[in-house]
Coordinates of N, CA, C and O in Angstrom, one line a residue:
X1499 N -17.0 0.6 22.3 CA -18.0 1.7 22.3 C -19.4 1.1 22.0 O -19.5 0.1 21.4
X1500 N -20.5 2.0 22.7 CA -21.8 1.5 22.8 C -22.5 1.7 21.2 O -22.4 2.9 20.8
X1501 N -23.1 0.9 20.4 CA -23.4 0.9 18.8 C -24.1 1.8 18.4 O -24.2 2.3 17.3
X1502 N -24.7 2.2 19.6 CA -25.8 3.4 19.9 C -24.6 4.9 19.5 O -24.9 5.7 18.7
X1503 N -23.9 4.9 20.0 CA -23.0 5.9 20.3 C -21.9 6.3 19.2 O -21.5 7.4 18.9
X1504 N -21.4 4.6 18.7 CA -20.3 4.9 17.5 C -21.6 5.3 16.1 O -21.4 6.2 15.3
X1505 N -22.1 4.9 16.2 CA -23.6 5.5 15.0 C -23.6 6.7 15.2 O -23.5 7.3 14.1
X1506 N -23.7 7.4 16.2 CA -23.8 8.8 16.4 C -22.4 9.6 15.7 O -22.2 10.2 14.6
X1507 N -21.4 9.2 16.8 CA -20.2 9.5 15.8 C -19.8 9.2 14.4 O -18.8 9.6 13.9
X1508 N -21.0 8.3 13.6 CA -19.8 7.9 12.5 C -21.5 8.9 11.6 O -21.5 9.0 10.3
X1509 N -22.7 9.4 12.4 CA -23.4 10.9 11.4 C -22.6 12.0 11.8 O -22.5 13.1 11.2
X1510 N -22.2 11.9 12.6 CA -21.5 13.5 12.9 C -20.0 13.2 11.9 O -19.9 14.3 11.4
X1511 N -19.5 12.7 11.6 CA -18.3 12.5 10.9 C -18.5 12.3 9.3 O -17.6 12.6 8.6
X1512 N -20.0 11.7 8.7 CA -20.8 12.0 7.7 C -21.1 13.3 7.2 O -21.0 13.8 6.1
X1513 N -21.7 13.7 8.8 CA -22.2 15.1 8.6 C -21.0 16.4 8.1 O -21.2 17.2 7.2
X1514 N -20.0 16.4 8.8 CA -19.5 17.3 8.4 C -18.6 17.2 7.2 O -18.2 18.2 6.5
X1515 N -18.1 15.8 6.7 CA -17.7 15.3 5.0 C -18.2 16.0 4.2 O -17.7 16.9 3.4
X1516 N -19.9 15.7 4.4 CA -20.6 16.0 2.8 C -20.9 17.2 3.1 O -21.0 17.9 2.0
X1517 N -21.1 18.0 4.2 CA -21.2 19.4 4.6 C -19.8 20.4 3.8 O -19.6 21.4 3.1
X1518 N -19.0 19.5 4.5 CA -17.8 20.7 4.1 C -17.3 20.1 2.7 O -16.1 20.2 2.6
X1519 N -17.8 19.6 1.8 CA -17.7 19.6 0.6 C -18.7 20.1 -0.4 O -18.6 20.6 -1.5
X1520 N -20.3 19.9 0.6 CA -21.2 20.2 -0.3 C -21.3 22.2 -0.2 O -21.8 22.8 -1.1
X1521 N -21.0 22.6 0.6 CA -21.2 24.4 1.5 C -19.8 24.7 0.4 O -20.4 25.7 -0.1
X1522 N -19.0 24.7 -0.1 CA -18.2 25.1 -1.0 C -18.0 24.8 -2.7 O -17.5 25.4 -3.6
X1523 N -18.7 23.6 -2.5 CA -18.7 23.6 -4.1 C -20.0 23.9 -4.7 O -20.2 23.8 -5.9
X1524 N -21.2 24.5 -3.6 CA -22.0 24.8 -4.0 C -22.1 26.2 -4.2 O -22.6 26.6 -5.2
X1525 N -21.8 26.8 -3.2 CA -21.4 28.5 -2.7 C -20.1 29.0 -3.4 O -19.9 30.3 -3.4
X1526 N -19.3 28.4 -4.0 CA -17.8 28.7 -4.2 C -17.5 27.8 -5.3 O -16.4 27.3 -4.9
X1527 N -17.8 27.3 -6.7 CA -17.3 26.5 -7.0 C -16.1 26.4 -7.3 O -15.4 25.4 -7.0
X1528 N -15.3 27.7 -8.2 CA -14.4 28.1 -8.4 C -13.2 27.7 -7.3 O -12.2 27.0 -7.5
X1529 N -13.7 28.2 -6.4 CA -12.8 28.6 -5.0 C -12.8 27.2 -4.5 O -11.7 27.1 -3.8
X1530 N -13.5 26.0 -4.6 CA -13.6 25.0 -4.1 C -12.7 23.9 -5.2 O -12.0 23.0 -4.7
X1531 N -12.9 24.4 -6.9 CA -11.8 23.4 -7.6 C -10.6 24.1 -7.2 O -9.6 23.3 -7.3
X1532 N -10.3 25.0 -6.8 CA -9.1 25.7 -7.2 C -8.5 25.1 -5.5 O -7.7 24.1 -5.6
X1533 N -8.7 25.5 -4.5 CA -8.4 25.5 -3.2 C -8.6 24.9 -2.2 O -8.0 25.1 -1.1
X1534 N -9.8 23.6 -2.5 CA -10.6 22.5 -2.2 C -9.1 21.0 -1.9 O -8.5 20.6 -2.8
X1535 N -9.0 20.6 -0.5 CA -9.5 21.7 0.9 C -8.2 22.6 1.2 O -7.0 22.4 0.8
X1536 N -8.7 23.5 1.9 CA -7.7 24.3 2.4 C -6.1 24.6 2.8 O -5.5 25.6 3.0
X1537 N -5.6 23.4 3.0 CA -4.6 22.8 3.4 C -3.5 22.4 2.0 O -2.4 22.0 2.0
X1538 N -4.4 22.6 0.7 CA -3.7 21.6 -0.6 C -4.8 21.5 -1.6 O -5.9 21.9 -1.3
X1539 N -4.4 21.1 -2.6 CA -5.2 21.3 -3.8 C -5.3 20.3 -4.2 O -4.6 20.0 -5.1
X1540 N -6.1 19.2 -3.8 CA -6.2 18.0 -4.2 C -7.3 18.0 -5.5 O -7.3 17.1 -6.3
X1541 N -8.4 19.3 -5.6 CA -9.7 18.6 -6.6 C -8.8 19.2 -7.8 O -8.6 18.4 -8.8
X1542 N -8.0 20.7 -7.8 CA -7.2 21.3 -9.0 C -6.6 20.4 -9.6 O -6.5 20.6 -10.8
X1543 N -5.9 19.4 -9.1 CA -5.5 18.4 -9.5 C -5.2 16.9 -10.2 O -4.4 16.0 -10.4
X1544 N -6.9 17.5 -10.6 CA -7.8 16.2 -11.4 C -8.4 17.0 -12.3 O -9.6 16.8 -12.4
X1545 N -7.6 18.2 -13.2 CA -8.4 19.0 -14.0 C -9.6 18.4 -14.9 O -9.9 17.2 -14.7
X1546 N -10.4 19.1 -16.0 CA -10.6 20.3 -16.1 C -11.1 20.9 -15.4 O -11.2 20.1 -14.5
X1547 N -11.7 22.1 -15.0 CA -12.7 23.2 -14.6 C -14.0 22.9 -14.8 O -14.2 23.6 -15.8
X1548 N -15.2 22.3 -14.5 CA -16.2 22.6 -14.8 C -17.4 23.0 -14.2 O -18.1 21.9 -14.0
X1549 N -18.2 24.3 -13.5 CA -18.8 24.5 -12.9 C -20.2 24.2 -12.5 O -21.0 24.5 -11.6
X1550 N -20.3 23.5 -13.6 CA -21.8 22.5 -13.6 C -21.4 21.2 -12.7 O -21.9 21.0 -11.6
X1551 N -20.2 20.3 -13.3 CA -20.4 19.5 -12.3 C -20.1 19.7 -10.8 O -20.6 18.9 -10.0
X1552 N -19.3 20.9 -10.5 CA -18.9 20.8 -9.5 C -19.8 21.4 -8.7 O -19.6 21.4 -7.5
X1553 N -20.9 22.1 -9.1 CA -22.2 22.4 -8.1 C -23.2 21.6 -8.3 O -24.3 21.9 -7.7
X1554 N -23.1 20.2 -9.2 CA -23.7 19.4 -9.0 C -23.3 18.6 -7.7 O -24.1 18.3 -6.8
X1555 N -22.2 18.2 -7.9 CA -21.5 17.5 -6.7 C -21.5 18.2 -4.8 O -21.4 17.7 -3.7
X1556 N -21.5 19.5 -5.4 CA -22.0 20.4 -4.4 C -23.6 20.2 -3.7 O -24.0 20.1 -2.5
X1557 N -24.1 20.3 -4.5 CA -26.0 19.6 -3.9 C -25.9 18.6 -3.6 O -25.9 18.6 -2.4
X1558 N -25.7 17.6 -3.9 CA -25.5 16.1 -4.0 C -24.8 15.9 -2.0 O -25.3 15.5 -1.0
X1559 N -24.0 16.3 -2.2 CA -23.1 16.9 -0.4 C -24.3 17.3 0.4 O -24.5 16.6 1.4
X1560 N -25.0 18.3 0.0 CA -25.2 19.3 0.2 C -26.6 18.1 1.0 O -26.9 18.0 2.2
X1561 N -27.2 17.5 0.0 CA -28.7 16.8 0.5 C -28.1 15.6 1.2 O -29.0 15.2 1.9
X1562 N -27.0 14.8 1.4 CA -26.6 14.0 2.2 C -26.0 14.3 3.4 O -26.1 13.6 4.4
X1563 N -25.5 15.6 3.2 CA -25.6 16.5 4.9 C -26.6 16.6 5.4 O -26.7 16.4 6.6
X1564 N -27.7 17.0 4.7 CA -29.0 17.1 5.4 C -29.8 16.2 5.8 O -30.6 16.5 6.7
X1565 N -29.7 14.8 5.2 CA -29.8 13.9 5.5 C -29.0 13.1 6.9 O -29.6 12.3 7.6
X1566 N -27.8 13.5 7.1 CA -27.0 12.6 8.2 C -27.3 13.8 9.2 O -27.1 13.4 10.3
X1567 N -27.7 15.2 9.2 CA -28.1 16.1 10.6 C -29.4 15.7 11.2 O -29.7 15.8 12.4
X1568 N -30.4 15.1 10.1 CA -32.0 14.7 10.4 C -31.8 13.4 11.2 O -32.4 13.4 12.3
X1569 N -30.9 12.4 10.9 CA -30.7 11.3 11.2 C -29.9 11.6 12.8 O -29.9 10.8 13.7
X1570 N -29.4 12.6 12.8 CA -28.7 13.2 14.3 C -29.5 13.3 15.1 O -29.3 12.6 16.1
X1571 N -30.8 14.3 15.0 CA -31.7 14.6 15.5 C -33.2 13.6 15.8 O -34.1 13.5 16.7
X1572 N -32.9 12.9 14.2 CA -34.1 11.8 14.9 C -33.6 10.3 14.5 O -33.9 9.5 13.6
X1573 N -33.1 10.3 15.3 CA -32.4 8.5 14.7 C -33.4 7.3 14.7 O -34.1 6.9 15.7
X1574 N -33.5 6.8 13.4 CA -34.1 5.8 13.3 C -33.3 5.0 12.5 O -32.7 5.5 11.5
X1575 N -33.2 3.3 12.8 CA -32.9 2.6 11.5 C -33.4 2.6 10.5 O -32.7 2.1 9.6
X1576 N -34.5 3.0 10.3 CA -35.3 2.8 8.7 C -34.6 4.8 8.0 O -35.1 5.2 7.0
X1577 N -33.9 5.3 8.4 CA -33.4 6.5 8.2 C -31.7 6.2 7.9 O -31.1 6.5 6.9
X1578 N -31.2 5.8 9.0 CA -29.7 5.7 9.1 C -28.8 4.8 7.7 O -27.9 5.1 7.0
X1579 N -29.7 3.3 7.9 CA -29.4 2.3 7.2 C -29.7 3.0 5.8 O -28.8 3.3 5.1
X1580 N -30.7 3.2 5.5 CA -30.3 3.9 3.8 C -29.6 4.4 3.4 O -29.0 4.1 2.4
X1581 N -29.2 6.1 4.3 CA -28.8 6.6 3.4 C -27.2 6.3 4.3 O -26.5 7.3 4.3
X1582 N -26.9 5.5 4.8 CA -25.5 5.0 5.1 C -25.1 4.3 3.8 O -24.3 4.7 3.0
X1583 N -25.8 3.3 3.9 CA -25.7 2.6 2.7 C -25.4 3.3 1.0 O -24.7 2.8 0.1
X1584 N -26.0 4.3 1.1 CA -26.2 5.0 -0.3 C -24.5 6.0 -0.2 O -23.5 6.0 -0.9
X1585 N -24.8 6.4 0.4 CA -23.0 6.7 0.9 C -22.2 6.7 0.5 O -21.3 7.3 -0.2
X1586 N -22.8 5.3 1.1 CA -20.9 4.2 1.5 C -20.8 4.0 -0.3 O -19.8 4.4 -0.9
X1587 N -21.9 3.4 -1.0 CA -21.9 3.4 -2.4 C -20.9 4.7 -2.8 O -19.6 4.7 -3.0
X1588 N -22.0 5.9 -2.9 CA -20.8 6.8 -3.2 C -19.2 6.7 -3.2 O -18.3 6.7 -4.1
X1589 N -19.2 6.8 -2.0 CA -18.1 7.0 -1.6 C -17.1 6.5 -1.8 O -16.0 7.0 -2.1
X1590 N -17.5 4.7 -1.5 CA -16.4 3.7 -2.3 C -15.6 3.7 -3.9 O -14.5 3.3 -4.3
X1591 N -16.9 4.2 -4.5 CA -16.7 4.6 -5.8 C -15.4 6.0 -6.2 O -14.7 6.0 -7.1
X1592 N -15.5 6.8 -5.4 CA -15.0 8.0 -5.1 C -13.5 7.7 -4.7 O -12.5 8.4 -5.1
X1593 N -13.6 6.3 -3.7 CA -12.1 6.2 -3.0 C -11.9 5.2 -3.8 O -10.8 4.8 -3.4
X1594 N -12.3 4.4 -4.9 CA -11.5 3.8 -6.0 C -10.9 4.4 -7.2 O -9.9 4.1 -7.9
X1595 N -12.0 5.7 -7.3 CA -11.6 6.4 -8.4 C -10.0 7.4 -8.1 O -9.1 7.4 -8.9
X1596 N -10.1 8.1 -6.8 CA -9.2 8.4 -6.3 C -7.7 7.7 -6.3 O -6.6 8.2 -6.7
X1597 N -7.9 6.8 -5.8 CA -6.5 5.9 -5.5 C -6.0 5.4 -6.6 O -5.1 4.7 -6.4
X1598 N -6.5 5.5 -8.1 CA -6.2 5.3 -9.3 C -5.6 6.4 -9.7 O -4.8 6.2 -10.7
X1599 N -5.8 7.6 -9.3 CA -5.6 9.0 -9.9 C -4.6 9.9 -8.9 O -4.8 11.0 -8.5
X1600 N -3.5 9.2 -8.7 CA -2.9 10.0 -7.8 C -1.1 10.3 -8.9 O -0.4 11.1 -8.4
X1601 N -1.0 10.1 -9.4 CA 0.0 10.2 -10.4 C 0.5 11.8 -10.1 O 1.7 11.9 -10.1
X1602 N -0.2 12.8 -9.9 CA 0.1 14.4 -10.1 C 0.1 14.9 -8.4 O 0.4 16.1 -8.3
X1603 N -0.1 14.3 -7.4 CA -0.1 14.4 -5.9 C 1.8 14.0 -5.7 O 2.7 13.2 -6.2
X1604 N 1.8 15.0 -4.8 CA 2.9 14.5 -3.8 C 2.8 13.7 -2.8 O 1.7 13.7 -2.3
X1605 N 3.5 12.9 -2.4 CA 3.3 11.7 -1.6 C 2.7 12.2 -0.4 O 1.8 11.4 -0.2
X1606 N 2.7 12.8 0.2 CA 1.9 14.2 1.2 C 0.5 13.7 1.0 O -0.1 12.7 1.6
X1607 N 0.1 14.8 -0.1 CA -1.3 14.9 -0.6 C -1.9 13.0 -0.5 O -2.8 12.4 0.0
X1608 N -0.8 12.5 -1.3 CA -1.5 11.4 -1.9 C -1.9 10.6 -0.6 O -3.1 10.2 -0.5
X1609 N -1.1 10.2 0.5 CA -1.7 9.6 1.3 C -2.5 10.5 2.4 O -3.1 10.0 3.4
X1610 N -2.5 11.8 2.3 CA -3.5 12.9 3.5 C -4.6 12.0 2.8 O -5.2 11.1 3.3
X1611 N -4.8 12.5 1.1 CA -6.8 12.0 0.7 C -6.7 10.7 0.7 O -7.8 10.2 0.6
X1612 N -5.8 9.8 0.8 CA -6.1 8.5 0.7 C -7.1 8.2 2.1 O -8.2 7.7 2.1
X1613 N -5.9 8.9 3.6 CA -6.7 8.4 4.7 C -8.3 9.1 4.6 O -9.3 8.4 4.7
X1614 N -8.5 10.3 4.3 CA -9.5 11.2 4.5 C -10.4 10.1 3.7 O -11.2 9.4 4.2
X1615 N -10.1 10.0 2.5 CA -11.4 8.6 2.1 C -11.9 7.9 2.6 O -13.1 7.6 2.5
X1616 N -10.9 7.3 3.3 CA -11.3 6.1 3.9 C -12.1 6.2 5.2 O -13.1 5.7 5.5
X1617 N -11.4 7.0 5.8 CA -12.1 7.6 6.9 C -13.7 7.8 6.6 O -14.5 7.3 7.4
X1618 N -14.3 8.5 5.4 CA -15.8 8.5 5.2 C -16.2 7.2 4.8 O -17.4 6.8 4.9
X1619 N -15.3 6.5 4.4 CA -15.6 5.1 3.7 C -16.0 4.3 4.9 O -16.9 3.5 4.9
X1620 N -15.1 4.6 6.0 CA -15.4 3.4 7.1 C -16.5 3.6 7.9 O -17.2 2.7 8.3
X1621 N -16.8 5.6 8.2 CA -17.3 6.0 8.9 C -19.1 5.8 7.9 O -20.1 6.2 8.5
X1622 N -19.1 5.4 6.9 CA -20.6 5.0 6.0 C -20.7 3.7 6.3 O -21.9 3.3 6.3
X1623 N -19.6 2.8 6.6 CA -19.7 1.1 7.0 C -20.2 0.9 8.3 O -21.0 0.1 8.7
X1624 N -19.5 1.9 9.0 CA -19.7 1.0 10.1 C -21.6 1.0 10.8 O -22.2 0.0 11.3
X1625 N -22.0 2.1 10.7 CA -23.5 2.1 11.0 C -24.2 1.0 9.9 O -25.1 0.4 10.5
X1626 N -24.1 0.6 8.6 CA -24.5 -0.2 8.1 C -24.6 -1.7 8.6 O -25.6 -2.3 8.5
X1627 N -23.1 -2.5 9.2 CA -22.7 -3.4 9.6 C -23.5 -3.1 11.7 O -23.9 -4.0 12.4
X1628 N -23.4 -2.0 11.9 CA -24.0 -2.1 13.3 C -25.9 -2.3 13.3 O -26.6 -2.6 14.2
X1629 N -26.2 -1.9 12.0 CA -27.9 -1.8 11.7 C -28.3 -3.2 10.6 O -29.4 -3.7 10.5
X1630 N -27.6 -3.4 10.1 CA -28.4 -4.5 9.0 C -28.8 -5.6 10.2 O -28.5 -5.9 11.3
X1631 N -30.0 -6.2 9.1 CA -30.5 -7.0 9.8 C -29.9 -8.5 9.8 O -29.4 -9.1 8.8
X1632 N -30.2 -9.2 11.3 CA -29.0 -10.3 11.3 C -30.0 -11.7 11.3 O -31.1 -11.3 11.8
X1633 N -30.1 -12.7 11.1 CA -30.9 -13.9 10.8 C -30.2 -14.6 11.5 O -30.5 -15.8 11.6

């Protein structure tokens, strides 16, 4: 696939991660620990309840969505490459903390969020590895 092209797909696959995490835990947080995602209850799962962080984590989504739709619309490397990078940071952190914390998941759940991580994990790599600069 053209580098031009998988970059496109791997903001649009960005875009809707931090979107459809940041649009519910910021609008819904309740509804978002409780039922977050739809299919299974993977965040209820990592109790307690706390409504501050979880609309913190909700903005946080929320400005990295808006970030990977700007980046849709006006693609530049001096745009992509940051906040790919900043991401992928997140996110790695996210899919280590994760994969340590599966003890209360059914083997189901446990490997649905495993792939779903990684999937954002790879999809924050790979525009970084197609944009960094090569010497």
């Amino acid at each position: 696939m053209d580098p031009a092209r998988l970059t496109k797909v791997c903001l649009v696959v960005l875009a809707v991660a931090a979107l459809s995490v940041g649009l519910p835990a910021t609008l819904a947080p309740q509804w978002f620990f409780d039922d977050y995602p739809a299919l299974t209850t993977w965040v209820a799962l990592l109790p307690p309840y706390n409504e501050h962080l979880v609309t913190d984590v909700g903005g946080l989504h929320l400005g990295f969505g808006l970030l990977f739709v700007w980046a849709l619309y006006r693609p530049s490397r001096q745009l992509i490459l940051p906040i790919c990078s900043a991401y992928l940071l997140v996110q790695f952190l996210h899919f280590i903390f994760h994969i340590g914390h599966l003890e209360d998941f059914s083997t189901l759940e446990a490997v649905s969020q495993t792939i779903a991580l990684a999937v954002v994990v790879l999809a924050s790599l790979l525009p970084v590895l197609i944009l960094f600069p090569r010497r």
